PDB file of C-alpha atoms in Angstrom:
ATOM      1  CA  MET A  12      22.944  -5.127  -7.533  1.00 53.00           C
ATOM      2  CA  GLY A  13      23.522  -8.860  -7.281  1.00 50.00           C
ATOM      3  CA  SER A  14      26.637 -10.616  -8.552  1.00 51.00           C
ATOM      4  CA  VAL A  15      27.931 -12.173 -11.743  1.00 50.00           C
ATOM      5  CA  PHE A  16      26.781 -15.545 -10.339  1.00 61.00           C
ATOM      6  CA  GLY A  17      23.191 -14.409  -9.884  1.00 66.00           C
ATOM      7  CA  LYS A  18      23.179 -14.322  -6.074  1.00 78.00           C
ATOM      8  CA  ILE A  19      20.845 -11.607  -4.765  1.00 87.00           C
ATOM      9  CA  THR A  20      22.179  -9.925  -1.619  1.00 89.00           C
ATOM     10  CA  GLU A  21      20.303  -6.605  -1.660  1.00 94.00           C
ATOM     11  CA  GLU A  22      17.339  -5.779   0.552  1.00 96.00           C
ATOM     12  CA  GLN A  23      14.051  -6.611  -1.156  1.00 97.00           C
ATOM     13  CA  PRO A  24      10.480  -5.401  -0.633  1.00 97.00           C
ATOM     14  CA  GLU A  25       8.601  -7.355   2.015  1.00 97.00           C
ATOM     15  CA  TYR A  26       5.983  -9.843   0.886  1.00 97.00           C
ATOM     16  CA  ALA A  27       4.300 -13.068   1.960  1.00 96.00           C
ATOM     17  CA  VAL A  28       3.281 -15.847  -0.381  1.00 94.00           C
ATOM     18  CA  VAL A  29      -0.481 -16.316  -0.089  1.00 89.00           C
ATOM     19  CA  PRO A  30      -1.559 -19.959   0.312  1.00 80.00           C
ATOM     20  CA  SER A  31      -3.682 -20.707  -2.719  1.00 70.00           C
ATOM     21  CA  THR A  32      -5.009 -23.604  -4.746  1.00 66.00           C
ATOM     22  CA  THR A  33      -4.364 -21.583  -7.913  1.00 66.00           C
ATOM     23  CA  GLY A  34      -1.111 -20.993  -9.743  1.00 64.00           C
ATOM     24  CA  GLY A  35       0.566 -24.377  -9.645  1.00 73.00           C
ATOM     25  CA  THR A  36       4.054 -24.028 -11.108  1.00 84.00           C
ATOM     26  CA  GLU A  37       3.012 -21.145 -13.357  1.00 91.00           C
ATOM     27  CA  TYR A  38       2.795 -18.371 -10.759  1.00 95.00           C
ATOM     28  CA  GLU A  39       2.348 -17.538  -7.092  1.00 94.00           C
ATOM     29  CA  VAL A  40       0.193 -14.976  -5.318  1.00 95.00           C
ATOM     30  CA  ARG A  41       2.052 -12.534  -3.065  1.00 96.00           C
ATOM     31  CA  LYS A  42       0.807  -9.996  -0.565  1.00 96.00           C
ATOM     32  CA  TYR A  43       3.258  -7.078  -0.658  1.00 97.00           C
ATOM     33  CA  ALA A  44       3.658  -4.829   2.360  1.00 97.00           C
ATOM     34  CA  PRO A  45       3.540  -1.051   1.844  1.00 97.00           C
ATOM     35  CA  CYS A  46       6.838   0.347   0.596  1.00 97.00           C
ATOM     36  CA  CYS A  47       8.456   3.525  -0.675  1.00 98.00           C
ATOM     37  CA  VAL A  48       9.868   3.885  -4.183  1.00 98.00           C
ATOM     38  CA  ILE A  49      11.700   6.376  -6.313  1.00 98.00           C
ATOM     39  CA  GLU A  50      10.300   6.608  -9.815  1.00 97.00           C
ATOM     40  CA  THR A  51      11.005   8.161 -13.180  1.00 96.00           C
ATOM     41  CA  THR A  52       9.103   8.109 -16.476  1.00 93.00           C
ATOM     42  CA  TYR A  53      10.544   7.446 -19.912  1.00 91.00           C
ATOM     43  CA  ALA A  54       9.287   7.153 -23.475  1.00 87.00           C
ATOM     44  CA  SER A  55      10.004   4.335 -25.900  1.00 85.00           C
ATOM     45  CA  ALA A  56       8.166   3.481 -29.096  1.00 83.00           C
ATOM     46  CA  ARG A  57      10.078   0.155 -29.136  1.00 81.00           C
ATOM     47  CA  GLY A  58       8.816  -1.199 -25.823  1.00 82.00           C
ATOM     48  CA  MET A  59       9.509  -1.169 -22.106  1.00 86.00           C
ATOM     49  CA  VAL A  60      13.120  -2.393 -22.102  1.00 82.00           C
ATOM     50  CA  ARG A  61      14.349  -0.399 -25.075  1.00 73.00           C
ATOM     51  CA  GLY A  62      14.715   3.336 -25.648  1.00 68.00           C
ATOM     52  CA  ASP A  63      15.641   5.408 -22.563  1.00 69.00           C
ATOM     53  CA  GLN A  64      15.708   2.464 -20.168  1.00 75.00           C
ATOM     54  CA  GLY A  65      19.428   2.995 -19.453  1.00 77.00           C
ATOM     55  CA  GLY A  66      19.043   6.745 -18.920  1.00 87.00           C
ATOM     56  CA  SER A  67      16.156   6.147 -16.535  1.00 92.00           C
ATOM     57  CA  PHE A  68      18.251   3.725 -14.495  1.00 93.00           C
ATOM     58  CA  MET A  69      21.022   6.307 -14.151  1.00 94.00           C
ATOM     59  CA  ARG A  70      18.562   9.012 -13.012  1.00 95.00           C
ATOM     60  CA  LEU A  71      17.390   6.763 -10.183  1.00 97.00           C
ATOM     61  CA  ALA A  72      20.937   5.591  -9.465  1.00 96.00           C
ATOM     62  CA  GLY A  73      21.966   9.225  -9.156  1.00 97.00           C
ATOM     63  CA  TYR A  74      19.409   9.783  -6.394  1.00 98.00           C
ATOM     64  CA  ILE A  75      20.930   7.024  -4.242  1.00 98.00           C
ATOM     65  CA  GLY A  76      24.521   7.966  -5.114  1.00 97.00           C
ATOM     66  CA  VAL A  77      25.696   5.224  -7.479  1.00 93.00           C
ATOM     67  CA  LEU A  78      28.942   6.297  -9.217  1.00 86.00           C
ATOM     68  CA  ARG A  79      28.378   9.937  -8.251  1.00 92.00           C
ATOM     69  CA  LYS A  80      27.453  12.225  -5.380  1.00 96.00           C
ATOM     70  CA  PRO A  81      23.887  11.501  -4.230  1.00 98.00           C
ATOM     71  CA  GLU A  82      21.363  13.664  -6.042  1.00 98.00           C
ATOM     72  CA  ASN A  83      19.046  14.230  -3.104  1.00 98.00           C
ATOM     73  CA  GLU A  84      18.656  17.214  -0.780  1.00 97.00           C
ATOM     74  CA  LYS A  85      20.553  15.548   2.084  1.00 97.00           C
ATOM     75  CA  LYS A  86      23.375  14.326  -0.187  1.00 97.00           C
ATOM     76  CA  GLU A  87      22.711  10.993   1.513  1.00 97.00           C
ATOM     77  CA  LYS A  88      24.060   7.771   0.021  1.00 97.00           C
ATOM     78  CA  ILE A  89      21.426   5.018  -0.008  1.00 98.00           C
ATOM     79  CA  SER A  90      21.931   1.304  -0.531  1.00 96.00           C
ATOM     80  CA  MET A  91      20.746  -0.298  -3.751  1.00 96.00           C
ATOM     81  CA  THR A  92      17.843  -2.735  -3.409  1.00 96.00           C
ATOM     82  CA  ALA A  93      16.389  -5.373  -5.683  1.00 96.00           C
ATOM     83  CA  PRO A  94      14.486  -5.690  -7.903  1.00 97.00           C
ATOM     84  CA  VAL A  95      14.282  -2.810 -10.371  1.00 96.00           C
ATOM     85  CA  PHE A  96      10.661  -2.475 -11.503  1.00 97.00           C
ATOM     86  CA  MET A  97       9.468  -1.373 -14.944  1.00 95.00           C
ATOM     87  CA  GLN A  98       5.847  -0.998 -15.979  1.00 92.00           C
ATOM     88  CA  PRO A  99       3.512   0.903 -18.312  1.00 89.00           C
ATOM     89  CA  ALA A 100       2.899   4.452 -17.088  1.00 88.00           C
ATOM     90  CA  GLU A 101      -0.558   5.451 -15.903  1.00 81.00           C
ATOM     91  CA  SER A 102      -1.189   7.170 -19.222  1.00 77.00           C
ATOM     92  CA  ALA A 103      -3.182   6.729 -22.394  1.00 74.00           C
ATOM     93  CA  ASP A 104       0.139   6.960 -24.222  1.00 80.00           C
ATOM     94  CA  ALA A 105       1.312   3.374 -24.831  1.00 81.00           C
ATOM     95  CA  THR A 106       4.905   4.573 -25.353  1.00 86.00           C
ATOM     96  CA  LYS A 107       5.270   5.855 -21.757  1.00 89.00           C
ATOM     97  CA  PHE A 108       6.777   3.659 -19.039  1.00 92.00           C
ATOM     98  CA  THR A 109       8.008   4.044 -15.473  1.00 94.00           C
ATOM     99  CA  MET A 110      11.030   2.616 -13.699  1.00 95.00           C
ATOM    100  CA  GLN A 111      11.186   2.252  -9.919  1.00 97.00           C
ATOM    101  CA  PHE A 112      13.747   1.465  -7.236  1.00 98.00           C
ATOM    102  CA  VAL A 113      12.374   0.424  -3.847  1.00 98.00           C
ATOM    103  CA  LEU A 114      13.988   2.403  -1.023  1.00 98.00           C
ATOM    104  CA  PRO A 115      15.275   0.229   1.852  1.00 97.00           C
ATOM    105  CA  LYS A 116      12.624  -0.031   4.551  1.00 96.00           C
ATOM    106  CA  SER A 117      15.395  -0.652   7.088  1.00 95.00           C
ATOM    107  CA  LYS A 118      16.556   2.930   6.472  1.00 96.00           C
ATOM    108  CA  PHE A 119      13.210   4.643   5.808  1.00 97.00           C
ATOM    109  CA  PRO A 120      10.602   2.842   7.959  1.00 96.00           C
ATOM    110  CA  ASN A 121       8.095   5.682   7.489  1.00 96.00           C
ATOM    111  CA  GLY A 122       8.492   5.750   3.736  1.00 97.00           C
ATOM    112  CA  ALA A 123       8.384   9.003   1.809  1.00 97.00           C
ATOM    113  CA  ALA A 124       8.092  11.015   5.027  1.00 97.00           C
ATOM    114  CA  ASP A 125      11.649   9.924   5.905  1.00 96.00           C
ATOM    115  CA  ALA A 126      13.239   9.920   2.451  1.00 98.00           C
ATOM    116  CA  PRO A 127      15.189  12.970   1.202  1.00 98.00           C
ATOM    117  CA  LYS A 128      13.716  14.931  -1.666  1.00 98.00           C
ATOM    118  CA  PRO A 129      15.283  14.438  -5.114  1.00 98.00           C
ATOM    119  CA  THR A 130      17.239  17.280  -6.691  1.00 98.00           C
ATOM    120  CA  ASP A 131      16.339  15.988 -10.166  1.00 97.00           C
ATOM    121  CA  ALA A 132      12.814  17.092 -11.133  1.00 97.00           C
ATOM    122  CA  ASN A 133      12.398  13.897 -13.173  1.00 96.00           C
ATOM    123  CA  VAL A 134      12.665  11.699 -10.070  1.00 98.00           C
ATOM    124  CA  ARG A 135       9.732  11.267  -7.685  1.00 98.00           C
ATOM    125  CA  VAL A 136       9.496   9.705  -4.212  1.00 98.00           C
ATOM    126  CA  LEU A 137       6.194   8.041  -3.416  1.00 97.00           C
ATOM    127  CA  ASP A 138       4.604   5.505  -1.109  1.00 98.00           C
ATOM    128  CA  VAL A 139       3.068   2.349  -2.563  1.00 97.00           C
ATOM    129  CA  GLY A 140       0.308   0.707  -0.554  1.00 96.00           C
ATOM    130  CA  GLU A 141      -0.340  -2.915   0.283  1.00 97.00           C
ATOM    131  CA  ARG A 142      -1.148  -4.938  -2.819  1.00 96.00           C
ATOM    132  CA  TRP A 143      -1.674  -8.479  -4.066  1.00 96.00           C
ATOM    133  CA  MET A 144       0.336  -9.626  -7.066  1.00 96.00           C
ATOM    134  CA  ALA A 145       0.295 -12.713  -9.268  1.00 96.00           C
ATOM    135  CA  VAL A 146       3.974 -13.331 -10.010  1.00 96.00           C
ATOM    136  CA  ARG A 147       5.771 -15.559 -12.513  1.00 96.00           C
ATOM    137  CA  ARG A 148       9.549 -16.067 -12.137  1.00 95.00           C
ATOM    138  CA  PHE A 149      11.867 -17.027 -14.984  1.00 96.00           C
ATOM    139  CA  ALA A 150      15.504 -16.903 -16.085  1.00 95.00           C
ATOM    140  CA  GLY A 151      17.067 -15.411 -19.197  1.00 93.00           C
ATOM    141  CA  ARG A 152      18.376 -12.139 -20.535  1.00 89.00           C
ATOM    142  CA  MET A 153      15.826  -9.339 -20.459  1.00 85.00           C
ATOM    143  CA  ASN A 154      14.247  -8.506 -23.817  1.00 88.00           C
ATOM    144  CA  GLU A 155      10.807  -7.551 -25.117  1.00 89.00           C
ATOM    145  CA  GLU A 156      10.139 -10.958 -26.654  1.00 92.00           C
ATOM    146  CA  LEU A 157      10.878 -12.923 -23.475  1.00 93.00           C
ATOM    147  CA  ILE A 158       8.857 -10.561 -21.304  1.00 93.00           C
ATOM    148  CA  ALA A 159       5.910 -10.767 -23.733  1.00 92.00           C
ATOM    149  CA  LYS A 160       6.100 -14.571 -23.767  1.00 94.00           C
ATOM    150  CA  GLU A 161       6.187 -14.911 -19.970  1.00 95.00           C
ATOM    151  CA  SER A 162       3.477 -12.255 -19.537  1.00 94.00           C
ATOM    152  CA  ALA A 163       1.196 -14.181 -21.899  1.00 95.00           C
ATOM    153  CA  VAL A 164       1.680 -17.384 -19.865  1.00 94.00           C
ATOM    154  CA  LEU A 165       0.891 -15.495 -16.644  1.00 95.00           C
ATOM    155  CA  LYS A 166      -2.145 -13.704 -18.093  1.00 94.00           C
ATOM    156  CA  SER A 167      -3.588 -16.955 -19.462  1.00 94.00           C
ATOM    157  CA  ALA A 168      -3.056 -18.775 -16.156  1.00 93.00           C
ATOM    158  CA  ILE A 169      -4.694 -16.150 -13.942  1.00 93.00           C
ATOM    159  CA  GLU A 170      -7.649 -15.829 -16.325  1.00 93.00           C
ATOM    160  CA  ARG A 171      -8.032 -19.630 -16.255  1.00 92.00           C
ATOM    161  CA  ASP A 172      -8.052 -19.493 -12.454  1.00 91.00           C
ATOM    162  CA  GLY A 173     -10.661 -16.722 -12.352  1.00 92.00           C
ATOM    163  CA  LEU A 174      -8.412 -13.989 -10.971  1.00 92.00           C
ATOM    164  CA  VAL A 175      -9.172 -10.376 -11.882  1.00 93.00           C
ATOM    165  CA  ARG A 176      -6.423  -7.947 -12.842  1.00 94.00           C
ATOM    166  CA  VAL A 177      -6.591  -4.466 -11.299  1.00 93.00           C
ATOM    167  CA  VAL A 178      -5.162  -2.748 -14.404  1.00 80.00           C
ATOM    168  CA  LYS A 179      -7.047  -3.722 -17.544  1.00 70.00           C
ATOM    169  CA  HIS A 180      -6.071  -1.037 -20.076  1.00 71.00           C
ATOM    170  CA  THR A 181      -2.871  -2.892 -21.030  1.00 78.00           C
ATOM    171  CA  ASP A 182      -1.723  -6.504 -21.228  1.00 81.00           C
ATOM    172  CA  VAL A 183       1.882  -5.452 -20.530  1.00 83.00           C
ATOM    173  CA  ALA A 184       2.866  -6.853 -17.140  1.00 92.00           C
ATOM    174  CA  GLN A 185       5.064  -5.160 -14.576  1.00 95.00           C
ATOM    175  CA  TYR A 186       8.618  -6.449 -14.942  1.00 96.00           C
ATOM    176  CA  ALA A 187      11.079  -7.006 -12.084  1.00 97.00           C
ATOM    177  CA  GLY A 188      14.793  -7.501 -12.741  1.00 95.00           C
ATOM    178  CA  TYR A 189      17.087  -8.610  -9.921  1.00 95.00           C
ATOM    179  CA  ASN A 190      20.555  -8.747 -11.478  1.00 92.00           C
ATOM    180  CA  PRO A 191      23.181  -6.439 -12.998  1.00 87.00           C
ATOM    181  CA  PRO A 192      23.744  -6.510 -16.786  1.00 82.00           C
ATOM    182  CA  TRP A 193      26.862  -8.688 -16.536  1.00 84.00           C
ATOM    183  CA  THR A 194      25.041 -11.663 -14.955  1.00 89.00           C
ATOM    184  CA  PRO A 195      24.742 -14.549 -17.481  1.00 89.00           C
ATOM    185  CA  GLY A 196      21.233 -15.110 -18.814  1.00 87.00           C
ATOM    186  CA  MET A 197      20.495 -18.456 -17.162  1.00 91.00           C
ATOM    187  CA  MET A 198      21.673 -17.124 -13.779  1.00 92.00           C
ATOM    188  CA  ARG A 199      19.384 -14.103 -13.940  1.00 93.00           C
ATOM    189  CA  THR A 200      16.228 -13.770 -11.853  1.00 95.00           C
ATOM    190  CA  ASN A 201      13.336 -12.085 -13.642  1.00 96.00           C
ATOM    191  CA  GLU A 202       9.657 -11.749 -12.821  1.00 97.00           C
ATOM    192  CA  VAL A 203       6.516 -10.544 -14.509  1.00 97.00           C
ATOM    193  CA  MET A 204       3.550  -9.651 -12.324  1.00 97.00           C
ATOM    194  CA  TYR A 205      -0.008  -8.365 -12.432  1.00 96.00           C
ATOM    195  CA  GLU A 206      -1.776  -6.698  -9.528  1.00 96.00           C
ATOM    196  CA  ILE A 207      -4.923  -8.690  -8.787  1.00 96.00           C
ATOM    197  CA  VAL A 208      -8.104  -8.384  -6.759  1.00 95.00           C
ATOM    198  CA  TRP A 209      -7.758 -10.570  -3.671  1.00 91.00           C
ATOM    199  CA  PRO A 210      -9.467 -12.527  -2.210  1.00 84.00           C
ATOM    200  CA  ALA A 211     -10.417 -13.848  -5.639  1.00 71.00           C
TER     201      ALA A 211
END
């Protein structure tokens, strides 16, 4: 997953930047193509990037065969992609979060219909439809305070520009991390994003 120098070489989900008069240097609007993800849920009273975040990563890594035999029904090794997504779970419980890896579309063009089933009951394979996202990119080492700060900038900017968020029950943005833990902070690529209604 990336390199110590911050270069991102993994396959990424397909998207197009939407031409827009909004955003400026604060964010961009992207139209994401449908994709397939593997997902697991974790609990943390201390926020999205604390608690069982590491255990969740290893559950998903096990499915694709990182550092172990692949934990899927076909025992099929699958390439790592970028980014890793984290977001609040679709739950009234504010301590529940989900982590997702995007499966490579080059290998599974038909999404979940092609992907092997997980052998771990805590891992799910699901298709994600086309969506429009307001995205803010930044550098730095991942922590709750930095994510909250960048999310607040993004939320303020899209509200100023009259964009409507799809999910309104939480102000916590979806987080995307592109680099392994050993990449220095200023070489890291991070994003926070909100799904939006588009056209605005």
